[in-house]
PDB file of C-alpha atoms in Angstrom:
ATOM      1  CA  MET A   1       0.860   7.982 -14.472  1.00 85.00           C
ATOM      2  CA  ARG A   2      -1.575  10.878 -14.930  1.00 86.00           C
ATOM      3  CA  ALA A   3      -2.849   9.330 -18.157  1.00 86.00           C
ATOM      4  CA  SER A   4      -3.987   6.229 -16.260  1.00 87.00           C
ATOM      5  CA  PRO A   5      -7.727   5.907 -15.499  1.00 87.00           C
ATOM      6  CA  ALA A   6      -6.672   4.804 -11.997  1.00 89.00           C
ATOM      7  CA  PHE A   7      -6.141   8.464 -11.080  1.00 92.00           C
ATOM      8  CA  THR A   8      -8.444  11.473 -11.042  1.00 91.00           C
ATOM      9  CA  PRO A   9      -7.586  14.340 -13.417  1.00 91.00           C
ATOM     10  CA  VAL A  10      -6.304  17.693 -12.185  1.00 90.00           C
ATOM     11  CA  SER A  11      -6.598  21.153 -13.664  1.00 91.00           C
ATOM     12  CA  ALA A  12      -3.623  22.976 -15.200  1.00 92.00           C
ATOM     13  CA  GLU A  13      -3.524  25.265 -12.145  1.00 93.00           C
ATOM     14  CA  GLU A  14      -3.484  22.317  -9.751  1.00 92.00           C
ATOM     15  CA  LEU A  15      -0.776  20.569 -11.751  1.00 93.00           C
ATOM     16  CA  LEU A  16       1.346  23.715 -11.571  1.00 93.00           C
ATOM     17  CA  ALA A  17       0.795  23.861  -7.797  1.00 92.00           C
ATOM     18  CA  ILE A  18       1.880  20.217  -7.429  1.00 93.00           C
ATOM     19  CA  GLN A  19       4.994  20.887  -9.492  1.00 92.00           C
ATOM     20  CA  SER A  20       5.884  23.890  -7.327  1.00 92.00           C
ATOM     21  CA  PHE A  21       5.298  21.752  -4.193  1.00 92.00           C
ATOM     22  CA  ARG A  22       7.568  19.037  -5.563  1.00 92.00           C
ATOM     23  CA  HIS A  23      11.224  18.959  -4.513  1.00 91.00           C
ATOM     24  CA  GLY A  24      12.891  16.377  -6.726  1.00 92.00           C
ATOM     25  CA  GLU A  25      12.959  12.590  -6.903  1.00 95.00           C
ATOM     26  CA  ARG A  26      14.535   9.874  -4.789  1.00 96.00           C
ATOM     27  CA  MET A  27      15.329   6.226  -5.447  1.00 97.00           C
ATOM     28  CA  VAL A  28      15.489   3.674  -2.625  1.00 98.00           C
ATOM     29  CA  GLN A  29      16.804   0.123  -2.871  1.00 98.00           C
ATOM     30  CA  ALA A  30      14.705  -2.858  -1.761  1.00 97.00           C
ATOM     31  CA  GLY A  31      14.944  -3.444   1.979  1.00 96.00           C
ATOM     32  CA  ARG A  32      16.005   0.119   2.744  1.00 97.00           C
ATOM     33  CA  PRO A  33      13.941   2.651   4.750  1.00 96.00           C
ATOM     34  CA  ILE A  34      11.932   5.383   3.075  1.00 96.00           C
ATOM     35  CA  VAL A  35      10.791   6.760   6.433  1.00 93.00           C
ATOM     36  CA  GLU A  36      12.841   5.824   9.493  1.00 91.00           C
ATOM     37  CA  GLU A  37      10.731   4.462  12.321  1.00 90.00           C
ATOM     38  CA  PHE A  38      10.853   6.643  15.490  1.00 85.00           C
ATOM     39  CA  HIS A  39      12.432   9.544  13.574  1.00 83.00           C
ATOM     40  CA  ALA A  40      10.654  12.619  12.271  1.00 80.00           C
ATOM     41  CA  SER A  41      10.803  12.899   8.480  1.00 86.00           C
ATOM     42  CA  PRO A  42      11.018  16.401   7.004  1.00 89.00           C
ATOM     43  CA  GLN A  43       9.637  15.049   3.735  1.00 92.00           C
ATOM     44  CA  LEU A  44       6.478  13.581   2.234  1.00 94.00           C
ATOM     45  CA  PHE A  45       6.473  11.291  -0.789  1.00 96.00           C
ATOM     46  CA  THR A  46       4.393  10.015  -3.657  1.00 96.00           C
ATOM     47  CA  LEU A  47       5.377   6.509  -4.718  1.00 97.00           C
ATOM     48  CA  TYR A  48       6.064   6.581  -8.469  1.00 95.00           C
ATOM     49  CA  SER A  49       7.151   2.983  -9.028  1.00 95.00           C
ATOM     50  CA  GLY A  50       7.706  -0.193  -7.030  1.00 96.00           C
ATOM     51  CA  TRP A  51       6.222  -1.606  -3.829  1.00 97.00           C
ATOM     52  CA  ALA A  52       6.679  -0.478  -0.221  1.00 98.00           C
ATOM     53  CA  PHE A  53       4.966  -1.040   3.128  1.00 97.00           C
ATOM     54  CA  ARG A  54       4.213   0.826   6.364  1.00 95.00           C
ATOM     55  CA  PHE A  55       5.023  -0.910   9.629  1.00 95.00           C
ATOM     56  CA  LYS A  56       5.441  -0.597  13.385  1.00 94.00           C
ATOM     57  CA  THR A  57       7.922  -2.574  15.482  1.00 94.00           C
ATOM     58  CA  LEU A  58       7.616  -3.656  19.108  1.00 92.00           C
ATOM     59  CA  SER A  59      10.533  -3.432  21.548  1.00 89.00           C
ATOM     60  CA  ASP A  60      11.346  -7.146  21.112  1.00 92.00           C
ATOM     61  CA  GLY A  61      11.570  -6.829  17.321  1.00 89.00           C
ATOM     62  CA  ARG A  62       8.157  -8.174  16.367  1.00 92.00           C
ATOM     63  CA  ARG A  63       6.787  -6.252  13.414  1.00 94.00           C
ATOM     64  CA  GLN A  64       3.274  -5.445  12.248  1.00 94.00           C
ATOM     65  CA  ILE A  65       2.837  -4.431   8.622  1.00 95.00           C
ATOM     66  CA  LEU A  66       0.088  -1.810   8.601  1.00 93.00           C
ATOM     67  CA  SER A  67      -0.445  -1.446   4.867  1.00 93.00           C
ATOM     68  CA  PHE A  68       1.185  -2.064   1.517  1.00 96.00           C
ATOM     69  CA  LEU A  69       1.991   0.840  -0.804  1.00 96.00           C
ATOM     70  CA  LEU A  70       1.687   0.963  -4.585  1.00 95.00           C
ATOM     71  CA  PRO A  71       2.397   3.601  -7.261  1.00 95.00           C
ATOM     72  CA  GLY A  72       0.290   6.702  -6.635  1.00 94.00           C
ATOM     73  CA  ASP A  73       0.151   6.289  -2.845  1.00 95.00           C
ATOM     74  CA  PHE A  74       1.013   9.348  -0.736  1.00 94.00           C
ATOM     75  CA  ILE A  75       3.447   8.611   2.094  1.00 94.00           C
ATOM     76  CA  GLY A  76       3.991  10.303   5.437  1.00 88.00           C
ATOM     77  CA  VAL A  77       0.937  12.501   5.945  1.00 85.00           C
ATOM     78  CA  GLN A  78      -0.212  10.512   9.005  1.00 76.00           C
ATOM     79  CA  ASP A  79       2.628  11.984  11.062  1.00 74.00           C
ATOM     80  CA  GLU A  80       1.295  15.454  10.348  1.00 67.00           C
ATOM     81  CA  PHE A  81      -1.780  14.721  12.485  1.00 66.00           C
ATOM     82  CA  ALA A  82      -0.272  12.519  15.208  1.00 64.00           C
ATOM     83  CA  ASP A  83       1.700  12.954  18.405  1.00 64.00           C
ATOM     84  CA  GLY A  84       5.089  11.501  17.618  1.00 60.00           C
ATOM     85  CA  GLN A  85       6.106   9.274  14.738  1.00 60.00           C
ATOM     86  CA  THR A  86       3.457   6.735  13.866  1.00 73.00           C
ATOM     87  CA  HIS A  87       5.289   4.258  11.642  1.00 87.00           C
ATOM     88  CA  GLY A  88       8.225   3.415   9.440  1.00 93.00           C
ATOM     89  CA  VAL A  89       8.122   2.813   5.684  1.00 96.00           C
ATOM     90  CA  GLU A  90      10.356   0.305   3.899  1.00 98.00           C
ATOM     91  CA  ALA A  91      10.908  -0.336   0.194  1.00 98.00           C
ATOM     92  CA  ALA A  92       9.939  -3.885  -0.810  1.00 97.00           C
ATOM     93  CA  THR A  93      11.436  -3.404  -4.291  1.00 97.00           C
ATOM     94  CA  MET A  94      13.537  -0.686  -5.846  1.00 97.00           C
ATOM     95  CA  VAL A  95      11.235   2.346  -5.644  1.00 98.00           C
ATOM     96  CA  THR A  96      11.139   5.792  -7.201  1.00 98.00           C
ATOM     97  CA  LEU A  97       9.611   8.566  -5.109  1.00 98.00           C
ATOM     98  CA  CYS A  98       8.485  12.113  -5.716  1.00 96.00           C
ATOM     99  CA  VAL A  99       9.707  14.219  -2.769  1.00 96.00           C
ATOM    100  CA  PHE A 100       7.797  17.064  -1.110  1.00 95.00           C
ATOM    101  CA  PRO A 101       8.987  19.217   1.815  1.00 94.00           C
ATOM    102  CA  ARG A 102       6.677  18.737   4.783  1.00 90.00           C
ATOM    103  CA  ASP A 103       6.817  22.410   5.766  1.00 90.00           C
ATOM    104  CA  LYS A 104       5.086  23.362   2.500  1.00 92.00           C
ATOM    105  CA  LEU A 105       2.044  21.185   3.188  1.00 89.00           C
ATOM    106  CA  TRP A 106       0.015  23.838   5.013  1.00 89.00           C
ATOM    107  CA  PRO A 107       0.661  26.544   2.365  1.00 90.00           C
ATOM    108  CA  LEU A 108      -0.563  24.038  -0.252  1.00 90.00           C
ATOM    109  CA  PHE A 109      -3.776  23.453   1.759  1.00 89.00           C
ATOM    110  CA  ASN A 110      -4.289  27.236   1.941  1.00 90.00           C
ATOM    111  CA  SER A 111      -3.649  27.993  -1.713  1.00 91.00           C
ATOM    112  CA  GLN A 112      -5.199  24.844  -3.237  1.00 93.00           C
ATOM    113  CA  PRO A 113      -8.053  23.608  -1.020  1.00 92.00           C
ATOM    114  CA  ARG A 114      -9.074  20.943  -3.536  1.00 92.00           C
ATOM    115  CA  LEU A 115      -5.581  19.438  -3.426  1.00 93.00           C
ATOM    116  CA  GLY A 116      -5.739  19.688   0.356  1.00 91.00           C
ATOM    117  CA  TYR A 117      -8.977  17.719   0.236  1.00 92.00           C
ATOM    118  CA  ASP A 118      -7.305  15.142  -2.043  1.00 93.00           C
ATOM    119  CA  ILE A 119      -4.487  14.640   0.471  1.00 91.00           C
ATOM    120  CA  THR A 120      -7.015  14.268   3.309  1.00 89.00           C
ATOM    121  CA  TRP A 121      -8.961  11.767   1.157  1.00 90.00           C
ATOM    122  CA  LEU A 122      -5.806   9.715   0.620  1.00 91.00           C
ATOM    123  CA  ALA A 123      -5.127   9.666   4.366  1.00 87.00           C
ATOM    124  CA  ALA A 124      -8.731   8.593   5.046  1.00 87.00           C
ATOM    125  CA  ARG A 125      -8.460   5.806   2.460  1.00 87.00           C
ATOM    126  CA  GLU A 126      -5.319   4.562   4.203  1.00 86.00           C
ATOM    127  CA  GLU A 127      -7.214   4.542   7.498  1.00 85.00           C
ATOM    128  CA  LYS A 128     -10.009   2.527   5.873  1.00 86.00           C
ATOM    129  CA  MET A 129      -7.498  -0.093   4.731  1.00 85.00           C
ATOM    130  CA  VAL A 130      -6.106  -0.305   8.267  1.00 84.00           C
ATOM    131  CA  ASP A 131      -9.707  -0.800   9.485  1.00 87.00           C
ATOM    132  CA  ASP A 132     -10.071  -3.695   7.044  1.00 87.00           C
ATOM    133  CA  ASN A 133      -6.825  -5.182   8.355  1.00 85.00           C
ATOM    134  CA  LEU A 134      -8.174  -4.947  11.901  1.00 86.00           C
ATOM    135  CA  VAL A 135     -11.279  -6.921  10.880  1.00 88.00           C
ATOM    136  CA  THR A 136      -9.035  -9.490   9.217  1.00 87.00           C
ATOM    137  CA  ALA A 137      -6.806  -9.910  12.270  1.00 85.00           C
ATOM    138  CA  GLY A 138      -9.723  -9.905  14.704  1.00 85.00           C
ATOM    139  CA  ARG A 139     -12.333 -12.059  12.973  1.00 89.00           C
ATOM    140  CA  ARG A 140     -11.018 -13.948   9.919  1.00 92.00           C
ATOM    141  CA  ASN A 141      -9.398 -17.351  10.330  1.00 94.00           C
ATOM    142  CA  ALA A 142      -5.955 -18.083   8.875  1.00 95.00           C
ATOM    143  CA  THR A 143      -7.180 -19.217   5.447  1.00 95.00           C
ATOM    144  CA  GLU A 144      -9.557 -16.267   5.169  1.00 95.00           C
ATOM    145  CA  ARG A 145      -6.800 -13.843   6.155  1.00 95.00           C
ATOM    146  CA  ILE A 146      -4.440 -14.961   3.414  1.00 95.00           C
ATOM    147  CA  ALA A 147      -7.205 -15.145   0.788  1.00 95.00           C
ATOM    148  CA  MET A 148      -8.275 -11.602   1.700  1.00 94.00           C
ATOM    149  CA  LEU A 149      -4.706 -10.277   1.528  1.00 95.00           C
ATOM    150  CA  LEU A 150      -3.990 -11.873  -1.856  1.00 96.00           C
ATOM    151  CA  MET A 151      -7.201 -10.521  -3.391  1.00 94.00           C
ATOM    152  CA  HIS A 152      -6.723  -7.064  -1.876  1.00 93.00           C
ATOM    153  CA  LEU A 153      -3.174  -6.669  -3.203  1.00 95.00           C
ATOM    154  CA  TYR A 154      -3.987  -8.220  -6.563  1.00 95.00           C
ATOM    155  CA  ARG A 155      -6.957  -5.890  -7.138  1.00 93.00           C
ATOM    156  CA  ARG A 156      -4.952  -2.834  -6.097  1.00 92.00           C
ATOM    157  CA  ALA A 157      -2.085  -3.817  -8.413  1.00 94.00           C
ATOM    158  CA  GLN A 158      -4.587  -4.279 -11.244  1.00 91.00           C
ATOM    159  CA  ARG A 159      -6.031  -0.817 -10.640  1.00 89.00           C
ATOM    160  CA  ALA A 160      -2.537   0.682 -10.683  1.00 89.00           C
ATOM    161  CA  GLY A 161      -1.923  -0.877 -14.112  1.00 87.00           C
ATOM    162  CA  LEU A 162       0.660  -3.396 -12.911  1.00 91.00           C
ATOM    163  CA  GLU A 163      -1.007  -6.535 -14.312  1.00 92.00           C
ATOM    164  CA  ARG A 164       0.893  -8.363 -17.063  1.00 93.00           C
ATOM    165  CA  ASP A 165      -0.906 -11.270 -18.769  1.00 94.00           C
ATOM    166  CA  GLY A 166      -2.795 -12.049 -15.584  1.00 94.00           C
ATOM    167  CA  TRP A 167       0.271 -11.757 -13.325  1.00 97.00           C
ATOM    168  CA  VAL A 168       1.224  -9.002 -10.880  1.00 96.00           C
ATOM    169  CA  GLU A 169       4.564  -8.494  -9.195  1.00 95.00           C
ATOM    170  CA  PHE A 170       4.457  -9.856  -5.624  1.00 96.00           C
ATOM    171  CA  PRO A 171       7.804  -9.174  -3.917  1.00 96.00           C
ATOM    172  CA  PHE A 172       6.709 -10.428  -0.489  1.00 97.00           C
ATOM    173  CA  ASN A 173       7.857 -13.540   1.315  1.00 96.00           C
ATOM    174  CA  GLN A 174       6.061 -15.565   3.958  1.00 96.00           C
ATOM    175  CA  GLN A 175       7.451 -13.358   6.741  1.00 97.00           C
ATOM    176  CA  HIS A 176       5.879 -10.272   5.134  1.00 97.00           C
ATOM    177  CA  ILE A 177       2.538 -12.089   4.911  1.00 97.00           C
ATOM    178  CA  ALA A 178       2.785 -13.285   8.525  1.00 96.00           C
ATOM    179  CA  ASP A 179       3.621  -9.747   9.706  1.00 96.00           C
ATOM    180  CA  ALA A 180       0.650  -8.327   7.804  1.00 95.00           C
ATOM    181  CA  ILE A 181      -2.027 -10.738   9.011  1.00 94.00           C
ATOM    182  CA  GLY A 182      -0.820 -11.523  12.534  1.00 92.00           C
ATOM    183  CA  LEU A 183       0.069 -15.197  12.177  1.00 93.00           C
ATOM    184  CA  SER A 184       3.222 -17.088  13.108  1.00 94.00           C
ATOM    185  CA  LEU A 185       5.583 -17.941  10.271  1.00 95.00           C
ATOM    186  CA  VAL A 186       4.871 -21.678  10.724  1.00 96.00           C
ATOM    187  CA  HIS A 187       1.095 -21.159  10.604  1.00 95.00           C
ATOM    188  CA  THR A 188       1.449 -18.901   7.554  1.00 96.00           C
ATOM    189  CA  ASN A 189       3.512 -21.545   5.751  1.00 95.00           C
ATOM    190  CA  LYS A 190       0.981 -24.310   6.461  1.00 95.00           C
ATOM    191  CA  THR A 191      -1.956 -22.138   5.390  1.00 94.00           C
ATOM    192  CA  LEU A 192      -0.286 -21.041   2.158  1.00 93.00           C
ATOM    193  CA  ARG A 193       0.408 -24.683   1.256  1.00 92.00           C
ATOM    194  CA  ARG A 194      -3.214 -25.566   1.982  1.00 91.00           C
ATOM    195  CA  LEU A 195      -4.409 -22.743  -0.267  1.00 91.00           C
ATOM    196  CA  GLN A 196      -1.924 -23.710  -2.974  1.00 88.00           C
ATOM    197  CA  HIS A 197      -3.410 -27.220  -3.095  1.00 91.00           C
ATOM    198  CA  LEU A 198      -6.843 -25.715  -3.833  1.00 92.00           C
ATOM    199  CA  GLY A 199      -5.467 -24.258  -7.070  1.00 93.00           C
ATOM    200  CA  LEU A 200      -6.954 -20.785  -6.553  1.00 93.00           C
ATOM    201  CA  HIS A 201      -3.715 -18.850  -7.055  1.00 94.00           C
ATOM    202  CA  GLN A 202      -0.148 -19.336  -8.186  1.00 93.00           C
ATOM    203  CA  PHE A 203       3.233 -17.882  -7.163  1.00 94.00           C
ATOM    204  CA  ASP A 204       6.196 -17.876  -9.547  1.00 94.00           C
ATOM    205  CA  ASN A 205       9.493 -16.142  -8.759  1.00 92.00           C
ATOM    206  CA  GLY A 206       8.024 -13.044  -7.164  1.00 93.00           C
ATOM    207  CA  TRP A 207       4.842 -12.915  -9.245  1.00 96.00           C
ATOM    208  CA  LEU A 208       1.244 -13.699  -8.319  1.00 96.00           C
ATOM    209  CA  ARG A 209      -1.597 -14.934 -10.491  1.00 96.00           C
ATOM    210  CA  ILE A 210      -5.163 -15.431  -9.302  1.00 95.00           C
ATOM    211  CA  LEU A 211      -6.570 -18.507 -11.046  1.00 94.00           C
ATOM    212  CA  GLU A 212     -10.046 -18.578  -9.493  1.00 93.00           C
ATOM    213  CA  PRO A 213     -10.853 -15.016  -8.385  1.00 93.00           C
ATOM    214  CA  LYS A 214     -14.495 -15.612  -7.466  1.00 93.00           C
ATOM    215  CA  ALA A 215     -13.612 -18.614  -5.316  1.00 93.00           C
ATOM    216  CA  LEU A 216     -10.769 -16.748  -3.608  1.00 93.00           C
ATOM    217  CA  GLU A 217     -13.003 -13.720  -3.015  1.00 93.00           C
ATOM    218  CA  ALA A 218     -15.667 -15.936  -1.448  1.00 93.00           C
ATOM    219  CA  LEU A 219     -13.082 -17.727   0.699  1.00 93.00           C
ATOM    220  CA  GLY A 220     -11.689 -14.446   2.012  1.00 91.00           C
ATOM    221  CA  ASP A 221     -15.091 -12.753   2.314  1.00 89.00           C
ATOM    222  CA  TYR A 222     -13.755 -10.103  -0.068  1.00 86.00           C
ATOM    223  CA  PHE A 223     -16.616  -8.237  -1.670  1.00 77.00           C
ATOM    224  CA  GLU A 224     -15.214  -4.798  -2.466  1.00 72.00           C
ATOM    225  CA  ARG A 225     -16.872  -2.535  -4.961  1.00 70.00           C
ATOM    226  CA  PRO A 226     -14.757  -1.686  -8.056  1.00 73.00           C
ATOM    227  CA  LEU A 227     -11.856   0.463  -6.883  1.00 76.00           C
ATOM    228  CA  ARG A 228     -12.514   4.110  -7.712  1.00 82.00           C
ATOM    229  CA  PRO A 229      -9.950   6.469  -9.263  1.00 87.00           C
ATOM    230  CA  THR A 230      -7.774   8.110  -6.642  1.00 91.00           C
ATOM    231  CA  PRO A 231      -6.039  11.498  -6.446  1.00 93.00           C
ATOM    232  CA  LEU A 232      -2.416  11.652  -7.559  1.00 93.00           C
ATOM    233  CA  ILE A 233      -0.254  14.249  -5.844  1.00 92.00           C
TER     234      ILE A 233
END
């Protein structure tokens, strides 16, 4: 992963510090929790492979997906700066995780301030994506919401090097999409069929291809700058 242009380089000293911070690997099956909602996690994670998502659940079982997670994303740091547990994290596919003990986070900040800044940057980027989701839920109509989500996830998967002949893995069903953009399942289904008839994108057995990216970007009011390289912890 460190050879990918999607990630910023680190010095030999910083790499050694990350390796000393690291406490093994963990694999989680699709549909299983990485971080239990409402329970404190003693660990932080970097997602090595696969897809996951952060979510919150209401008392009646309704779920809001807060953000989707791709290889390179750092998981769990939000709880370090919040009162109580802020979210759960679930694997959408089989995932591989790099595990870090939470109680070593502050010593890492002290000994490697640049890595501490990188972790803070990753948390701020996650907050920015949640801000974008708030704009989507508050101001975009149903068609714009889905167009925005498809472009956002496709571009992020491209940056992470997951594109294969124009396709990216898309392990999410209509319920995931509805939970992410705040629509009912019925409304999500109708809107997806309407978009499908426009011929701007294509789904095929858990894969997504964008056929008309400029049209889909315009429809979703998606005008992001090229995604910059991100830190990899």
